mmCIF file of C-alpha atoms in Angstrom:
data_model
loop_
_atom_site.group_PDB
_atom_site.id
_atom_site.type_symbol
_atom_site.label_atom_id
_atom_site.label_comp_id
_atom_site.label_asym_id
_atom_site.label_seq_id
_atom_site.Cartn_x
_atom_site.Cartn_y
_atom_site.Cartn_z
ATOM 1 C CA MET C 948 27.569 -15.577 16.355
ATOM 2 C CA THR C 949 30.590 -13.652 15.071
ATOM 3 C CA GLU C 950 32.826 -15.546 12.629
ATOM 4 C CA THR C 951 35.564 -15.003 10.045
ATOM 5 C CA THR C 952 33.711 -14.255 6.798
ATOM 6 C CA PRO C 953 34.481 -15.845 3.395
ATOM 7 C CA ALA C 954 35.464 -12.419 2.144
ATOM 8 C CA ASP C 955 38.167 -12.290 4.869
ATOM 9 C CA ALA C 956 39.441 -15.724 4.045
ATOM 10 C CA SER C 957 39.441 -15.022 0.386
ATOM 11 C CA ALA C 958 41.752 -12.147 0.901
ATOM 12 C CA SER C 959 44.150 -14.403 2.951
ATOM 13 C CA ALA C 960 44.040 -17.193 0.209
ATOM 14 C CA SER C 961 44.548 -14.696 -2.506
ATOM 15 C CA ALA C 962 47.681 -13.480 -0.781
ATOM 16 C CA SER C 963 48.707 -17.032 -0.538
ATOM 17 C CA ALA C 964 48.030 -17.691 -4.233
ATOM 18 C CA SER C 965 49.747 -14.501 -5.373
ATOM 19 C CA ALA C 966 52.871 -15.801 -3.501
ATOM 20 C CA SER C 967 52.593 -18.943 -5.350
ATOM 21 C CA LYS C 968 52.767 -17.357 -8.862
ATOM 22 C CA GLY C 969 56.436 -17.781 -9.004
ATOM 23 C CA ARG C 970 55.974 -21.549 -8.622
ATOM 24 C CA GLY C 971 54.146 -22.271 -11.745
ATOM 25 C CA GLY C 972 51.750 -19.414 -12.484
ATOM 26 C CA GLY C 973 48.460 -18.017 -11.071
ATOM 27 C CA PHE C 974 44.975 -19.557 -10.829
ATOM 28 C CA ALA C 975 43.759 -17.930 -14.206
ATOM 29 C CA GLU C 976 46.703 -19.416 -16.006
ATOM 30 C CA LEU C 977 45.905 -22.990 -15.178
ATOM 31 C CA PRO C 978 44.452 -25.072 -18.020
ATOM 32 C CA ALA C 979 40.589 -24.812 -18.271
ATOM 33 C CA ILE C 980 37.809 -27.020 -19.234
ATOM 34 C CA THR C 981 34.421 -25.416 -19.713
ATOM 35 C CA VAL C 982 31.399 -27.379 -18.640
ATOM 36 C CA ALA C 983 27.725 -26.682 -19.444
ATOM 37 C CA SER C 984 24.790 -27.451 -17.152
ATOM 38 C CA THR C 985 21.170 -26.822 -16.965
ATOM 39 C CA GLY C 986 19.567 -23.478 -17.315
ATOM 40 C CA GLY C 987 22.311 -21.934 -19.425
ATOM 41 C CA THR C 988 24.741 -22.286 -16.592
ATOM 42 C CA SER C 989 28.511 -23.083 -17.271
ATOM 43 C CA PHE C 990 31.562 -23.738 -15.209
ATOM 44 C CA VAL C 991 35.197 -23.444 -15.624
ATOM 45 C CA LEU C 992 37.236 -26.236 -14.291
ATOM 46 C CA ARG C 993 40.932 -25.517 -13.594
ATOM 47 C CA VAL C 994 43.344 -28.521 -13.924
ATOM 48 C CA LEU C 995 46.756 -29.444 -12.388
ATOM 49 C CA ALA C 996 47.666 -32.660 -14.013
ATOM 50 C CA ALA C 997 50.152 -35.059 -12.393
ATOM 51 C CA ASP C 998 53.028 -36.355 -14.529
ATOM 52 C CA ASP C 999 51.821 -39.877 -13.864
ATOM 53 C CA PRO C 1000 48.668 -40.514 -15.996
ATOM 54 C CA ASP C 1001 47.450 -43.126 -13.513
ATOM 55 C CA ALA C 1002 47.756 -40.711 -10.350
ATOM 56 C CA PRO C 1003 44.716 -40.288 -8.284
ATOM 57 C CA VAL C 1004 42.475 -37.447 -9.313
ATOM 58 C CA VAL C 1005 40.829 -35.051 -6.866
ATOM 59 C CA LEU C 1006 37.918 -32.671 -7.531
ATOM 60 C CA ILE C 1007 37.742 -29.754 -5.030
ATOM 61 C CA MET C 1008 34.195 -28.567 -4.156
ATOM 62 C CA PRO C 1009 34.008 -25.088 -2.409
ATOM 63 C CA ALA C 1010 32.264 -23.776 0.515
ATOM 64 C CA MET C 1011 29.299 -21.155 0.385
ATOM 65 C CA ALA C 1012 30.326 -17.810 -1.267
ATOM 66 C CA LEU C 1013 34.007 -19.001 -1.836
ATOM 67 C CA LYS C 1014 35.706 -19.104 -5.196
ATOM 68 C CA ALA C 1015 37.515 -22.027 -6.597
ATOM 69 C CA LYS C 1016 40.772 -19.935 -6.508
ATOM 70 C CA PHE C 1017 40.603 -19.763 -2.689
ATOM 71 C CA TYR C 1018 41.763 -23.425 -2.720
ATOM 72 C CA LEU C 1019 44.761 -22.875 -4.980
ATOM 73 C CA PRO C 1020 47.187 -23.448 -2.101
ATOM 74 C CA LEU C 1021 45.530 -26.727 -1.346
ATOM 75 C CA ALA C 1022 45.419 -27.666 -4.931
ATOM 76 C CA ARG C 1023 49.089 -27.132 -5.373
ATOM 77 C CA ALA C 1024 50.021 -29.101 -2.210
ATOM 78 C CA LEU C 1025 48.093 -31.998 -3.465
ATOM 79 C CA HIS C 1026 49.717 -31.657 -6.837
ATOM 80 C CA ALA C 1027 52.962 -31.611 -5.327
ATOM 81 C CA ALA C 1028 52.108 -34.766 -3.397
ATOM 82 C CA GLY C 1029 51.660 -36.479 -6.855
ATOM 83 C CA LEU C 1030 47.961 -36.258 -7.371
ATOM 84 C CA SER C 1031 45.983 -34.681 -10.308
ATOM 85 C CA VAL C 1032 43.723 -31.832 -9.127
ATOM 86 C CA VAL C 1033 40.697 -30.239 -10.607
ATOM 87 C CA THR C 1034 38.816 -27.277 -9.121
ATOM 88 C CA THR C 1035 35.353 -26.003 -9.803
ATOM 89 C CA ASP C 1036 33.126 -23.312 -8.666
ATOM 90 C CA LEU C 1037 29.637 -23.695 -7.516
ATOM 91 C CA ARG C 1038 26.829 -22.288 -9.452
ATOM 92 C CA ALA C 1039 26.734 -18.418 -9.516
ATOM 93 C CA GLN C 1040 30.195 -18.409 -7.742
ATOM 94 C CA GLY C 1041 33.633 -17.449 -9.071
ATOM 95 C CA GLU C 1042 34.058 -18.164 -12.812
ATOM 96 C CA ALA C 1043 30.652 -19.929 -13.115
ATOM 97 C CA GLN C 1044 28.171 -18.145 -15.428
ATOM 98 C CA PRO C 1045 25.751 -16.523 -15.278
ATOM 99 C CA GLY C 1046 26.122 -14.587 -12.076
ATOM 100 C CA LEU C 1047 23.876 -14.816 -9.033
ATOM 101 C CA HIS C 1048 21.453 -11.984 -9.990
ATOM 102 C CA ASP C 1049 21.416 -13.004 -13.682
ATOM 103 C CA GLN C 1050 19.665 -16.254 -13.208
ATOM 104 C CA PRO C 1051 16.642 -17.678 -11.614
ATOM 105 C CA THR C 1052 17.048 -18.797 -7.911
ATOM 106 C CA PHE C 1053 18.231 -22.381 -7.372
ATOM 107 C CA GLY C 1054 18.965 -24.745 -4.447
ATOM 108 C CA TYR C 1055 20.771 -27.809 -3.332
ATOM 109 C CA ARG C 1056 18.896 -30.009 -5.986
ATOM 110 C CA GLU C 1057 20.450 -28.253 -8.800
ATOM 111 C CA LEU C 1058 23.928 -28.375 -7.263
ATOM 112 C CA ILE C 1059 23.620 -32.081 -6.453
ATOM 113 C CA GLU C 1060 21.614 -33.399 -9.440
ATOM 114 C CA ASP C 1061 22.336 -31.027 -12.296
ATOM 115 C CA ASP C 1062 25.759 -29.540 -11.908
ATOM 116 C CA LEU C 1063 28.009 -32.065 -10.298
ATOM 117 C CA PRO C 1064 27.112 -35.108 -12.487
ATOM 118 C CA ARG C 1065 28.236 -32.771 -15.394
ATOM 119 C CA VAL C 1066 31.331 -31.546 -13.791
ATOM 120 C CA LEU C 1067 32.271 -35.191 -12.904
ATOM 121 C CA ALA C 1068 31.702 -36.346 -16.336
ATOM 122 C CA ALA C 1069 34.064 -33.845 -17.626
ATOM 123 C CA VAL C 1070 36.706 -34.809 -15.091
ATOM 124 C CA ARG C 1071 36.304 -38.417 -16.113
ATOM 125 C CA THR C 1072 36.681 -37.581 -19.692
ATOM 126 C CA ARG C 1073 39.898 -35.645 -18.833
ATOM 127 C CA PHE C 1074 41.345 -38.477 -16.856
ATOM 128 C CA PRO C 1075 39.891 -41.614 -18.381
ATOM 129 C CA GLY C 1076 39.762 -44.877 -16.444
ATOM 130 C CA ILE C 1077 40.330 -43.112 -13.059
ATOM 131 C CA ARG C 1078 37.593 -42.958 -10.552
ATOM 132 C CA PRO C 1079 37.920 -39.388 -8.964
ATOM 133 C CA HIS C 1080 37.944 -38.588 -5.236
ATOM 134 C CA LEU C 1081 35.916 -35.625 -4.035
ATOM 135 C CA PHE C 1082 37.206 -33.107 -1.548
ATOM 136 C CA GLY C 1083 34.474 -30.927 -0.229
ATOM 137 C CA HIS C 1084 34.686 -27.913 2.248
ATOM 138 C CA SER C 1085 31.638 -27.165 4.193
ATOM 139 C CA LEU C 1086 28.665 -26.916 1.675
ATOM 140 C CA GLY C 1087 30.950 -28.441 -0.855
ATOM 141 C CA GLY C 1088 31.392 -31.355 1.409
ATOM 142 C CA GLN C 1089 27.524 -31.689 1.823
ATOM 143 C CA ILE C 1090 26.990 -31.665 -2.091
ATOM 144 C CA ALA C 1091 29.801 -34.197 -2.504
ATOM 145 C CA LEU C 1092 28.429 -36.586 -0.006
ATOM 146 C CA LEU C 1093 24.790 -36.363 -1.118
ATOM 147 C CA HIS C 1094 25.631 -36.628 -4.692
ATOM 148 C CA SER C 1095 27.923 -39.699 -3.927
ATOM 149 C CA ALA C 1096 25.134 -41.394 -1.856
ATOM 150 C CA ALA C 1097 22.792 -41.002 -4.771
ATOM 151 C CA ALA C 1098 25.290 -42.252 -7.332
ATOM 152 C CA ALA C 1099 26.032 -45.334 -5.137
ATOM 153 C CA ALA C 1100 22.281 -46.067 -4.924
ATOM 154 C CA ASP C 1101 21.850 -45.738 -8.785
ATOM 155 C CA ALA C 1102 24.902 -47.954 -9.301
ATOM 156 C CA ARG C 1103 23.418 -50.661 -6.992
ATOM 157 C CA GLN C 1104 20.147 -50.350 -8.669
ATOM 158 C CA HIS C 1105 21.706 -50.750 -12.192
ATOM 159 C CA THR C 1106 23.939 -53.773 -11.125
ATOM 160 C CA ASN C 1107 20.853 -55.472 -9.527
ATOM 161 C CA GLY C 1108 18.702 -54.854 -12.480
ATOM 162 C CA THR C 1109 21.425 -56.174 -14.763
ATOM 163 C CA SER C 1110 22.419 -59.157 -12.750
ATOM 164 C CA GLY C 1111 19.117 -60.069 -11.207
ATOM 165 C CA GLY C 1112 20.766 -60.008 -7.915
ATOM 166 C CA THR C 1113 19.538 -58.160 -4.757
ATOM 167 C CA ASP C 1114 22.424 -56.699 -3.044
ATOM 168 C CA GLY C 1115 25.310 -55.918 -5.470
ATOM 169 C CA PRO C 1116 27.275 -52.845 -4.501
ATOM 170 C CA GLY C 1117 27.673 -51.353 -8.048
ATOM 171 C CA ASP C 1118 30.164 -48.926 -8.863
ATOM 172 C CA PRO C 1119 29.339 -45.066 -8.620
ATOM 173 C CA GLY C 1120 32.410 -43.996 -10.350
ATOM 174 C CA ILE C 1121 33.838 -42.212 -7.201
ATOM 175 C CA ALA C 1122 36.800 -43.493 -5.238
ATOM 176 C CA GLY C 1123 36.200 -41.719 -2.021
ATOM 177 C CA ILE C 1124 35.143 -38.448 -0.330
ATOM 178 C CA CYS C 1125 37.153 -36.218 1.811
ATOM 179 C CA VAL C 1126 35.171 -33.455 3.697
ATOM 180 C CA LEU C 1127 36.540 -30.695 5.793
ATOM 181 C CA GLY C 1128 34.336 -28.522 8.077
ATOM 182 C CA THR C 1129 31.307 -30.364 6.771
ATOM 183 C CA GLY C 1130 28.778 -31.131 9.401
ATOM 184 C CA THR C 1131 25.076 -30.934 9.727
ATOM 185 C CA VAL C 1132 23.814 -27.453 10.652
ATOM 186 C CA TYR C 1133 21.039 -28.906 12.652
ATOM 187 C CA TRP C 1134 20.570 -26.580 15.570
ATOM 188 C CA LYS C 1135 20.726 -29.355 18.371
ATOM 189 C CA ALA C 1136 24.024 -30.564 16.959
ATOM 190 C CA PHE C 1137 25.761 -27.392 18.107
ATOM 191 C CA GLY C 1138 25.206 -28.309 21.745
ATOM 192 C CA PRO C 1139 23.042 -26.685 24.272
ATOM 193 C CA ARG C 1140 25.083 -23.590 24.901
ATOM 194 C CA ARG C 1141 24.700 -22.592 21.226
ATOM 195 C CA TRP C 1142 21.080 -23.812 20.468
ATOM 196 C CA ALA C 1143 19.548 -20.263 20.630
ATOM 197 C CA GLU C 1144 22.274 -18.592 18.611
ATOM 198 C CA ALA C 1145 22.143 -21.212 15.847
ATOM 199 C CA LEU C 1146 18.491 -21.238 15.759
ATOM 200 C CA TYR C 1147 18.395 -17.372 15.511
ATOM 201 C CA SER C 1148 21.180 -16.816 13.153
ATOM 202 C CA ILE C 1149 20.404 -19.548 10.577
ATOM 203 C CA GLN C 1150 16.742 -19.006 10.549
ATOM 204 C CA THR C 1151 17.273 -15.264 10.218
ATOM 205 C CA ILE C 1152 19.205 -15.996 7.117
ATOM 206 C CA GLY C 1153 16.716 -18.371 5.753
ATOM 207 C CA LEU C 1154 13.981 -15.770 6.243
ATOM 208 C CA VAL C 1155 15.969 -13.073 4.613
ATOM 209 C CA ALA C 1156 16.740 -15.240 1.654
ATOM 210 C CA ARG C 1157 13.085 -16.414 1.275
ATOM 211 C CA PHE C 1158 11.661 -12.833 1.125
ATOM 212 C CA ARG C 1159 14.519 -11.043 -0.851
ATOM 213 C CA GLY C 1160 15.086 -13.960 -3.180
ATOM 214 C CA TYR C 1161 18.762 -14.218 -2.167
ATOM 215 C CA TRP C 1162 21.055 -13.694 0.887
ATOM 216 C CA PRO C 1163 22.923 -10.386 0.504
ATOM 217 C CA GLY C 1164 25.754 -11.493 2.709
ATOM 218 C CA GLY C 1165 26.684 -10.637 6.379
ATOM 219 C CA MET C 1166 26.033 -12.795 9.441
ATOM 220 C CA LEU C 1167 27.817 -16.124 9.353
ATOM 221 C CA ILE C 1168 27.883 -16.155 5.495
ATOM 222 C CA GLY C 1169 29.908 -13.042 4.323
ATOM 223 C CA GLY C 1170 29.104 -13.362 0.580
ATOM 224 C CA ALA C 1171 25.901 -13.264 -1.505
ATOM 225 C CA MET C 1172 24.010 -16.645 -1.795
ATOM 226 C CA PRO C 1173 21.047 -17.739 -3.891
ATOM 227 C CA GLY C 1174 17.809 -17.839 -1.955
ATOM 228 C CA ARG C 1175 16.780 -21.385 -2.321
ATOM 229 C CA VAL C 1176 20.269 -22.652 -1.393
ATOM 230 C CA MET C 1177 19.752 -20.821 1.842
ATOM 231 C CA THR C 1178 16.220 -21.867 2.570
ATOM 232 C CA ASP C 1179 17.342 -25.529 1.812
ATOM 233 C CA TRP C 1180 20.057 -24.889 4.293
ATOM 234 C CA ALA C 1181 17.730 -23.319 6.965
ATOM 235 C CA ARG C 1182 15.157 -26.112 6.552
ATOM 236 C CA HIS C 1183 17.906 -28.730 7.238
ATOM 237 C CA SER C 1184 18.946 -26.638 10.339
ATOM 238 C CA ARG C 1185 15.375 -26.901 11.655
ATOM 239 C CA THR C 1186 14.731 -30.591 10.972
ATOM 240 C CA SER C 1187 18.170 -32.300 10.660
ATOM 241 C CA ARG C 1188 16.709 -33.779 7.260
ATOM 242 C CA TYR C 1189 18.105 -33.294 3.795
ATOM 243 C CA ARG C 1190 14.913 -32.377 1.828
ATOM 244 C CA PRO C 1191 16.099 -30.134 -0.999
ATOM 245 C CA TYR C 1192 13.298 -28.273 -2.898
ATOM 246 C CA GLY C 1193 12.077 -29.920 -5.875
ATOM 247 C CA THR C 1194 14.014 -33.282 -5.367
ATOM 248 C CA ARG C 1195 12.388 -36.726 -5.517
ATOM 249 C CA ARG C 1196 15.182 -38.407 -3.708
ATOM 250 C CA ASP C 1197 15.402 -39.379 0.126
ATOM 251 C CA TYR C 1198 18.671 -38.186 0.759
ATOM 252 C CA ASP C 1199 18.607 -39.243 4.414
ATOM 253 C CA ARG C 1200 17.966 -42.929 3.402
ATOM 254 C CA LEU C 1201 20.640 -42.761 0.664
ATOM 255 C CA LEU C 1202 23.245 -41.188 3.241
ATOM 256 C CA ALA C 1203 22.381 -44.171 5.585
ATOM 257 C CA GLU C 1204 23.182 -46.616 2.683
ATOM 258 C CA LEU C 1205 26.356 -44.888 1.590
ATOM 259 C CA ASP C 1206 29.277 -47.469 1.598
ATOM 260 C CA LEU C 1207 32.245 -45.435 0.230
ATOM 261 C CA PRO C 1208 35.365 -44.454 1.918
ATOM 262 C CA VAL C 1209 34.878 -41.217 3.665
ATOM 263 C CA LEU C 1210 37.504 -39.037 5.523
ATOM 264 C CA ALA C 1211 35.749 -36.605 7.783
ATOM 265 C CA ILE C 1212 37.696 -33.713 9.091
ATOM 266 C CA SER C 1213 37.012 -31.128 11.757
ATOM 267 C CA LEU C 1214 39.079 -28.431 13.406
ATOM 268 C CA ASP C 1215 39.197 -27.562 17.013
ATOM 269 C CA ASP C 1216 38.862 -23.806 16.377
ATOM 270 C CA ASP C 1217 35.966 -24.165 13.867
ATOM 271 C CA ARG C 1218 32.554 -22.740 15.231
ATOM 272 C CA LEU C 1219 30.839 -23.067 11.888
ATOM 273 C CA GLY C 1220 31.567 -26.647 11.545
ATOM 274 C CA PRO C 1221 32.540 -27.938 15.000
ATOM 275 C CA ALA C 1222 33.295 -31.516 15.925
ATOM 276 C CA SER C 1223 29.950 -32.120 17.308
ATOM 277 C CA ASN C 1224 28.170 -31.136 14.030
ATOM 278 C CA VAL C 1225 30.622 -33.306 11.940
ATOM 279 C CA ASP C 1226 30.130 -36.199 14.356
ATOM 280 C CA PHE C 1227 26.301 -35.887 13.957
ATOM 281 C CA LEU C 1228 26.563 -36.083 10.264
ATOM 282 C CA CYS C 1229 29.062 -39.131 10.446
ATOM 283 C CA ARG C 1230 26.348 -41.033 12.415
ATOM 284 C CA ARG C 1231 24.062 -40.620 9.563
ATOM 285 C CA MET C 1232 26.414 -42.741 7.535
ATOM 286 C CA PRO C 1233 26.604 -45.928 9.480
ATOM 287 C CA ARG C 1234 27.718 -47.993 6.380
ATOM 288 C CA ALA C 1235 30.250 -45.624 5.172
ATOM 289 C CA ARG C 1236 34.013 -46.738 5.532
ATOM 290 C CA LEU C 1237 34.605 -43.851 7.766
ATOM 291 C CA ASP C 1238 37.909 -42.305 8.967
ATOM 292 C CA ARG C 1239 37.579 -39.359 11.304
ATOM 293 C CA TRP C 1240 40.205 -36.777 11.848
ATOM 294 C CA HIS C 1241 39.875 -33.931 14.434
ATOM 295 C CA ILE C 1242 42.683 -31.737 13.911
ATOM 296 C CA THR C 1243 44.192 -30.000 17.057
ATOM 297 C CA GLU C 1244 47.422 -28.419 17.893
ATOM 298 C CA ALA C 1245 49.094 -31.856 18.081
ATOM 299 C CA ASP C 1246 48.696 -32.179 14.393
ATOM 300 C CA ALA C 1247 50.978 -29.139 13.733
ATOM 301 C CA VAL C 1248 48.338 -27.293 11.930
ATOM 302 C CA THR C 1249 48.527 -23.609 13.166
ATOM 303 C CA HIS C 1250 45.219 -22.242 11.529
ATOM 304 C CA ARG C 1251 42.252 -24.308 12.635
ATOM 305 C CA ASP C 1252 39.145 -22.349 11.877
ATOM 306 C CA HIS C 1253 36.610 -22.786 9.191
ATOM 307 C CA PHE C 1254 38.431 -20.679 6.543
ATOM 308 C CA ALA C 1255 42.107 -20.080 7.730
ATOM 309 C CA TRP C 1256 43.222 -23.732 7.527
ATOM 310 C CA VAL C 1257 43.976 -23.173 3.858
ATOM 311 C CA LYS C 1258 47.070 -21.371 5.144
ATOM 312 C CA ASP C 1259 48.422 -24.774 6.300
ATOM 313 C CA SER C 1260 47.911 -26.511 2.953
ATOM 314 C CA ALA C 1261 51.538 -27.536 2.964
ATOM 315 C CA ILE C 1262 50.718 -29.793 5.968
ATOM 316 C CA LEU C 1263 47.251 -30.880 4.997
ATOM 317 C CA GLY C 1264 47.970 -31.653 1.311
ATOM 318 C CA PRO C 1265 50.433 -34.417 1.971
ATOM 319 C CA ALA C 1266 48.246 -35.788 4.768
ATOM 320 C CA LEU C 1267 45.051 -35.828 2.521
ATOM 321 C CA ALA C 1268 47.251 -37.464 -0.330
ATOM 322 C CA GLY C 1269 48.314 -40.241 1.957
ATOM 323 C CA TRP C 1270 44.731 -41.227 2.816
ATOM 324 C CA ILE C 1271 43.582 -40.934 -0.898
ATOM 325 C CA ARG C 1272 46.583 -43.106 -2.039
ATOM 326 C CA ASP C 1273 46.645 -45.681 0.829
ATOM 327 C CA ARG C 1274 43.748 -44.941 3.186
ATOM 328 C CA ARG C 1275 46.570 -44.035 5.626
ATOM 329 C CA HIS C 1276 44.951 -42.057 8.578
ATOM 330 C CA PRO C 1277 46.314 -38.532 8.464
ATOM 331 C CA GLY C 1278 46.455 -37.436 11.809
ATOM 332 C CA THR C 1279 46.796 -38.016 15.566
ATOM 333 C CA GLY C 1280 43.545 -36.339 16.997
ATOM 334 C CA ASN C 1281 40.542 -38.693 16.884
ATOM 335 C CA PRO C 1282 37.479 -37.490 18.991
#
């Protein structure tokens, strides 16, 4: 199961980011907001604010082992389309502190229930009165969807408890979710021809992460990752269910109740998040206001694998902005 690694993709994105320095500065020069979370962790949010204070706001959530600066080409394209954009790293990645080996292990629960709520609170403070959209790549998309499902449930409960009603929708404070290359990693979702390799590869990563306390990088996931994130990921691959270690939430039920707008994107050369896996996850969200975009050659996107798509941000950015602004379907390819 040989794939392009995040390290390879980061090198490509860094080259794109370097080329863009003449158009407004590099990633490290963007305005920054520092956000504290649990366990002494902190994050640096980078902001590209639109001239229009009422413009939509997008928070970009990274994939496993990728830094926020990988997404600078996409952030610039969204900003050029008139949106305000905020980037963040996941815990122990990029500018987040402390680093992977300087803190206890952590899993999906901390990313969903501790970190993202605090990051979103900072985004809402910076852009008051605007409900942000979330854009998540791969793992970042899973975190965005699971958090949004929980926030929507909390909002419904608050509304019902306040009004005495039984089915008020509530307001989760999130306008919509875009995900790219985000599918279940359930082994059967890969299709019969890939069942054996999916089981072997993902469960091997989970076992190594369990016994070493972290994944050192290599097969499938090129960069180092915290042990519990990878064991949560491997458990989901075995069972198809989201049961992060330490959580009290039933995320499978919450996903089934999610009723927010969702744009789910797959790419026809993506072996890590193929269309079958994205479709499987979409079926777990029957109430979502779902738009589905499967990117093929007909969409004029040249780079259509799990990482290299960022090279086509000049095409993807305006397409995503159209969906965010007007819920305009962005492409021609629908599986």
